[in-house]
Coordinates of C-alpha atoms and ligand atoms in Angstrom, one line a residue:
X23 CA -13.8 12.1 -25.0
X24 CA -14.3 8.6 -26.6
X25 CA -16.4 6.4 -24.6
X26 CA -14.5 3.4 -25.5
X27 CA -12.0 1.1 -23.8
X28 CA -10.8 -2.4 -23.4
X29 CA -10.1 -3.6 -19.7
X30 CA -8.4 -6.8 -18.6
X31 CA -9.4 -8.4 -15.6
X32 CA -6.3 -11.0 -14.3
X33 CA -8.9 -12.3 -11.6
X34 CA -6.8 -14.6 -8.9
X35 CA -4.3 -15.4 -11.8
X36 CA -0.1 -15.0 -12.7
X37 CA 2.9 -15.0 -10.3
X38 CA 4.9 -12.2 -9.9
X39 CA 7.5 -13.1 -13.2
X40 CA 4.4 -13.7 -15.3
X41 CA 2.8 -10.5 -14.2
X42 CA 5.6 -8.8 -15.3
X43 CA 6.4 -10.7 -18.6
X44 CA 2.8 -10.5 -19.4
X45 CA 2.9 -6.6 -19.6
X46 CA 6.0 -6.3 -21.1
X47 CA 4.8 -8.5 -24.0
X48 CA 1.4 -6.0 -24.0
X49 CA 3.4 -3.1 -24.2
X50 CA 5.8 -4.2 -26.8
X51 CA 2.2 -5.1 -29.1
X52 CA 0.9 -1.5 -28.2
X53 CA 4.1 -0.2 -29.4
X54 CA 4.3 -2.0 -32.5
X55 CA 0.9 -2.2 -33.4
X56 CA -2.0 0.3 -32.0
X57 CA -2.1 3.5 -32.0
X58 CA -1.9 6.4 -29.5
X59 CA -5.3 7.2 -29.0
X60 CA -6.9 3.3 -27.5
X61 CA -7.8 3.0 -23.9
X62 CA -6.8 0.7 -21.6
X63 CA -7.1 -1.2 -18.4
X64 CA -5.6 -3.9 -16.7
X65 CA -6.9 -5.3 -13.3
X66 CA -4.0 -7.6 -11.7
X67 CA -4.6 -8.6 -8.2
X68 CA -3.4 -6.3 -5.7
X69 CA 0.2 -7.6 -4.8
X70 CA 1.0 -6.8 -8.6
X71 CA -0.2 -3.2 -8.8
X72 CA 2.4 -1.2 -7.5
X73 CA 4.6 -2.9 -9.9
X74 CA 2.9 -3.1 -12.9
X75 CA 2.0 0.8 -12.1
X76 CA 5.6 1.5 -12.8
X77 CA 5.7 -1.0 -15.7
X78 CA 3.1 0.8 -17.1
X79 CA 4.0 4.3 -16.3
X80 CA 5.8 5.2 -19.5
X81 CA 2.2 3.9 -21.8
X82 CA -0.2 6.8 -21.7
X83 CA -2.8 4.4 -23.1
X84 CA -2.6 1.8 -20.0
X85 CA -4.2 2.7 -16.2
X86 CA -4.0 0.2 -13.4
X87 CA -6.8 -0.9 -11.2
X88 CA -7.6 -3.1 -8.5
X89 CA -9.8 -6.1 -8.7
X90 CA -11.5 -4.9 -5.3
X91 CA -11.7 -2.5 -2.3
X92 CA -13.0 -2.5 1.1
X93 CA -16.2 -0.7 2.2
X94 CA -14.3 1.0 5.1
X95 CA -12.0 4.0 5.1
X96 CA -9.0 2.1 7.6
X97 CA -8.3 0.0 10.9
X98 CA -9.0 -2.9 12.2
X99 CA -10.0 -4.9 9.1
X100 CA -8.1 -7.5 8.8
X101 CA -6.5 -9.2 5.3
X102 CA -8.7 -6.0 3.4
X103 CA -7.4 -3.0 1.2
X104 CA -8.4 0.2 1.4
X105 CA -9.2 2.7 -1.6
X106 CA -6.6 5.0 -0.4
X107 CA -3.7 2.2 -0.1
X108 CA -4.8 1.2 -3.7
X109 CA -4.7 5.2 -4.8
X110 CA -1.1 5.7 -3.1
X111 CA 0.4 3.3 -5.4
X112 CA -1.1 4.8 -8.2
X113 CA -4.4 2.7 -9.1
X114 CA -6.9 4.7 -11.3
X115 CA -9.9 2.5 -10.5
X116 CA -11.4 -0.3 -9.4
X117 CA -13.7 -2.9 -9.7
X118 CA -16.7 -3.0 -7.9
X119 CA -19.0 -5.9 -7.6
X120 CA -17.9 -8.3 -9.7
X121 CA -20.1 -11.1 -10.4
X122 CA -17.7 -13.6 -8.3
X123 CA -17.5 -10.9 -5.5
X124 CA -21.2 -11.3 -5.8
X125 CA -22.3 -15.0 -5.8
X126 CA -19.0 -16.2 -4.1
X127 CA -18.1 -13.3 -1.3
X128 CA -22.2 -12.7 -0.8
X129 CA -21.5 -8.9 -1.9
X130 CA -24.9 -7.5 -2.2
X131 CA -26.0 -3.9 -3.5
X132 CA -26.3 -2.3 -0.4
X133 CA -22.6 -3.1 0.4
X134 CA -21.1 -2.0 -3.8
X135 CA -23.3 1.2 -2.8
X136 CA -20.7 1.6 0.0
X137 CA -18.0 0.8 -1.8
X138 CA -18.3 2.9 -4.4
X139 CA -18.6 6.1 -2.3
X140 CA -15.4 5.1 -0.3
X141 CA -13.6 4.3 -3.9
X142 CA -14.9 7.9 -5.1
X143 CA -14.0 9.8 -1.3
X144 CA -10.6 8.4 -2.7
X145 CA -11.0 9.7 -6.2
X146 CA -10.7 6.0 -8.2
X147 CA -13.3 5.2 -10.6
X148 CA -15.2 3.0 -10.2
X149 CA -15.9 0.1 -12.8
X150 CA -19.4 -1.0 -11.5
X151 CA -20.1 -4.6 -12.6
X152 CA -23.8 -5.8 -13.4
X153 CA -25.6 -9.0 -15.0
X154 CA -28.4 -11.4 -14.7
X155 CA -27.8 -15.2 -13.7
X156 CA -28.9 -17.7 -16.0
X157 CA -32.3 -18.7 -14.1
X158 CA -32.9 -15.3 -13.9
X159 CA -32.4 -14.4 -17.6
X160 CA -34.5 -18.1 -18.0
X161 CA -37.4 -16.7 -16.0
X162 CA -37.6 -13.4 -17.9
X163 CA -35.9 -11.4 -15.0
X164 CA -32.6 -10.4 -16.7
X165 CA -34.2 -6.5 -17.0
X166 CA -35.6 -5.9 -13.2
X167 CA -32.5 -7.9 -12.1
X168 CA -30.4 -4.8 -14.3
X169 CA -32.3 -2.2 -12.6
X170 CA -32.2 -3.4 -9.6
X171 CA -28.4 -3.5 -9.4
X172 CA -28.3 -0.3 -10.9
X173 CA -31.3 1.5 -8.7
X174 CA -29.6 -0.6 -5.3
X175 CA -25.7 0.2 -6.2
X176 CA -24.9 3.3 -8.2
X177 CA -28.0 5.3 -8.3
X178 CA -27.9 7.0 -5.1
X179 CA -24.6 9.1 -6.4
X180 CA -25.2 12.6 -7.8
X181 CA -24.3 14.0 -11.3
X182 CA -20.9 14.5 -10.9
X183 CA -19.9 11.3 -8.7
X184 CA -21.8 9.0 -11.6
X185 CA -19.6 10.6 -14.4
X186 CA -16.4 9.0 -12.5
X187 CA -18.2 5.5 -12.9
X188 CA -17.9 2.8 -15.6
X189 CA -20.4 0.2 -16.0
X190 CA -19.6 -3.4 -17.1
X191 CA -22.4 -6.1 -18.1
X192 CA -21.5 -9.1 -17.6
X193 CA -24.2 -11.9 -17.8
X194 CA -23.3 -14.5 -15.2
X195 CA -23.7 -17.3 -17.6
X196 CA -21.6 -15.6 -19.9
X197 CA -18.3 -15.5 -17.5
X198 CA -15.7 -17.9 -17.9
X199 CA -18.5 -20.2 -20.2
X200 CA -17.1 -20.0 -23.5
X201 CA -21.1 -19.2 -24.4
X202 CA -20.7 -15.2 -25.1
X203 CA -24.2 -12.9 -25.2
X204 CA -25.0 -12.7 -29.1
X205 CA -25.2 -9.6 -30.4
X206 CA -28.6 -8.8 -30.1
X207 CA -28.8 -9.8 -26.4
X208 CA -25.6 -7.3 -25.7
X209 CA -27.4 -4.8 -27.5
X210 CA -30.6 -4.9 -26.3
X211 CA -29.4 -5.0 -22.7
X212 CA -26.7 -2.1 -23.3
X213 CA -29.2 -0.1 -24.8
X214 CA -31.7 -0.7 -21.7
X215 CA -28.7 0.3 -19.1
X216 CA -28.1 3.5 -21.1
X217 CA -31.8 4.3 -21.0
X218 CA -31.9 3.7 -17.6
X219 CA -28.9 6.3 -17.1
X220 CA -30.9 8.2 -19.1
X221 CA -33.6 8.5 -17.2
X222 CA -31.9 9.1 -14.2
X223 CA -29.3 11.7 -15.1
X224 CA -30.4 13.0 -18.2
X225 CA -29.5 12.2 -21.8
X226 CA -26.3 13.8 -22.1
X227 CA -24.5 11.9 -18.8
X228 CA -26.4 8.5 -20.8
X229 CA -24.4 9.8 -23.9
X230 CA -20.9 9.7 -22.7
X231 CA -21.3 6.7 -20.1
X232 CA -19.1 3.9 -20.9
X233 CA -20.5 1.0 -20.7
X234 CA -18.3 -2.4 -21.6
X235 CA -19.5 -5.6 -22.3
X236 CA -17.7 -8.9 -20.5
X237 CA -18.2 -12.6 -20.8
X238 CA -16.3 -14.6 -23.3
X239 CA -15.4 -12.0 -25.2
X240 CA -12.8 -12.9 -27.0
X241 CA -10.4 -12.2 -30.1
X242 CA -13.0 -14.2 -32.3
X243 CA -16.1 -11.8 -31.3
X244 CA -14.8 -8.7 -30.1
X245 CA -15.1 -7.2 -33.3
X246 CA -18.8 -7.7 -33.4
X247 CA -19.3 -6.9 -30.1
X248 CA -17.8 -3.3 -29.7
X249 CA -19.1 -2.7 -33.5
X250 CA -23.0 -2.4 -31.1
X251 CA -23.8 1.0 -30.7
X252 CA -24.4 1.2 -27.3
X253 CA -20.9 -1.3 -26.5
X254 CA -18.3 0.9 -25.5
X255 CA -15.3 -2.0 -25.5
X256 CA -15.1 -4.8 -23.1
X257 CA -13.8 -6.6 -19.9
X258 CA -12.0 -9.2 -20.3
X259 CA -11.4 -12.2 -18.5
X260 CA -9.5 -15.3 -19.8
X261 CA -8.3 -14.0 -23.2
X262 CA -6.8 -11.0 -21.3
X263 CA -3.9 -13.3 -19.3
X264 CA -2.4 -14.0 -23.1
X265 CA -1.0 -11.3 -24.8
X266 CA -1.6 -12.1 -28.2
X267 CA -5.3 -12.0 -27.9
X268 CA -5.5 -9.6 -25.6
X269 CA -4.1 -7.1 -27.7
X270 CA -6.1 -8.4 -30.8
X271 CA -9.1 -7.3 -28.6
X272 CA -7.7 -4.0 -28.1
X273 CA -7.0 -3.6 -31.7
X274 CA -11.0 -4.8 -32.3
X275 CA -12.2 -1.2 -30.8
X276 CA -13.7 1.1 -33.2
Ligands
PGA17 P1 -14.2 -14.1 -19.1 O1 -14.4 -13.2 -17.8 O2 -13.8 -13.1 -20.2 O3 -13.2 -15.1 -18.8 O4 -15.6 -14.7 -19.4 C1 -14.9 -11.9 -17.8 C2 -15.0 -11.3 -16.4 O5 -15.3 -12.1 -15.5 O6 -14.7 -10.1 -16.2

């Protein structure tokens, strides 16, 4: 199965009509112009998914995710969501550590690690987001920083649990900037993560593990981008809440 998918993260954006008119427009573009076999994800925030599950439910290219999950299985957690709430109304995955969830909600390793095995006990997949800072990149940490997000969040499942996982680098300084990694530096650091997998599960689990590029990625660069050959499509922030590009960036995978 191709590795290779475009995902659209909504973040805290779009009111209920422009939820809706914003997947109508995608799937009218996926009708018209891209063909059966492209992968797709959209991540709206959680009081949208149930609806745009059944917008979707007709496009076999399009899954639904959630944006987020709580560590705990159910009860007395206020104002959280639960893997299972987000699988009963039909999510497929979810995103796990997110770079904001990080800096701005003080999510740390430890915690995605827990995450991620409630989101799996449920049977999403998890989309496992990872990516230096700036000063970190600046004081020639970007690598150990990699590692240690992967060592600390996701490297504790076994064979079969890290198969149900994406991962998504997403340099910090990238996100929301305007300033996208060049193609070397997306290389280079895709090719480390997948040597990395390698090393820890072997090379054929390093050969079929998507791993997607985010930060600025855009209509302008996609095409580069997911031409790398260790970029397996992207997430996408900004350019993924207008329908045009959006689907411009879809139409950039290989
Ligand atoms: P951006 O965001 O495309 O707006 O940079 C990407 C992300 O945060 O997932």
């Amino acid at each position: 199965m191709s590795r290779k998918l475009v995902a659209g993260n909504w973040k805290m954006n779009l009111q209920k009509d422009e939820a809706h008119a914003l997947i109508a427009e995608i799937l009218g573009m996926l009708n018209d112009e891209v063909n059966a076999e492209k992968k797709v994800i959209l991540f709206p925030s959680f009081v949208h998914l149930g609806a745009a599950v059944q917008l979707c439910s007709a496009d076999k290219r399009i899954s639904i995710g959630a944006q987020n999950c709580s560590d705990k299985v159910s009860g007395a957690f206020t104002g959280e969501v639960s893997a299972a709430m987000l699988r009963s109304v039909g999510c497929k995955y979810v995103l796990i550590g997110h770079s904001e969830r990080r800096q701005l909600f003080n999510e740390n390793n430890q915690w995605l690690a827990e995450k991620i095995n409630t989101a799996l006990k449920e049977l999403l997949h998890p989309v496992y987001c990872i990516g230096e800072t700036l000063e970190q990149r600046n004081g020639n940490q970007h690598f150990s920083t990699i590692e240690a997000q992967l060592n600390e969040g996701i490297f504790h499942l076994n064979e079969n649990e890290f198969r149900k996982c994406i991962l998504a680098y997403e340099p910090v300084w990238a996100i929301g900037t305007g300033v996208t990694a060049s193609a070397d530096q997306a290389q280079e650091m895709h090719a480390f993560i997948r040597s990395l997998v390698n090393k820890k599960y072997g090379a054929s689990i390093a050969e079929e593990t998507t791993i997607l590029y985010g930060g600025s990625c855009n209509d302008q660069n996609a095409g580069e981008l997911f031409s790398l050959p260790d970029v397996d499509g992207g997430l996408i922030g900004g350019a993924s809440l207008k329908s045009r590009s959006f689907v411009n960036i879809i139409k950039a995978l290989p």
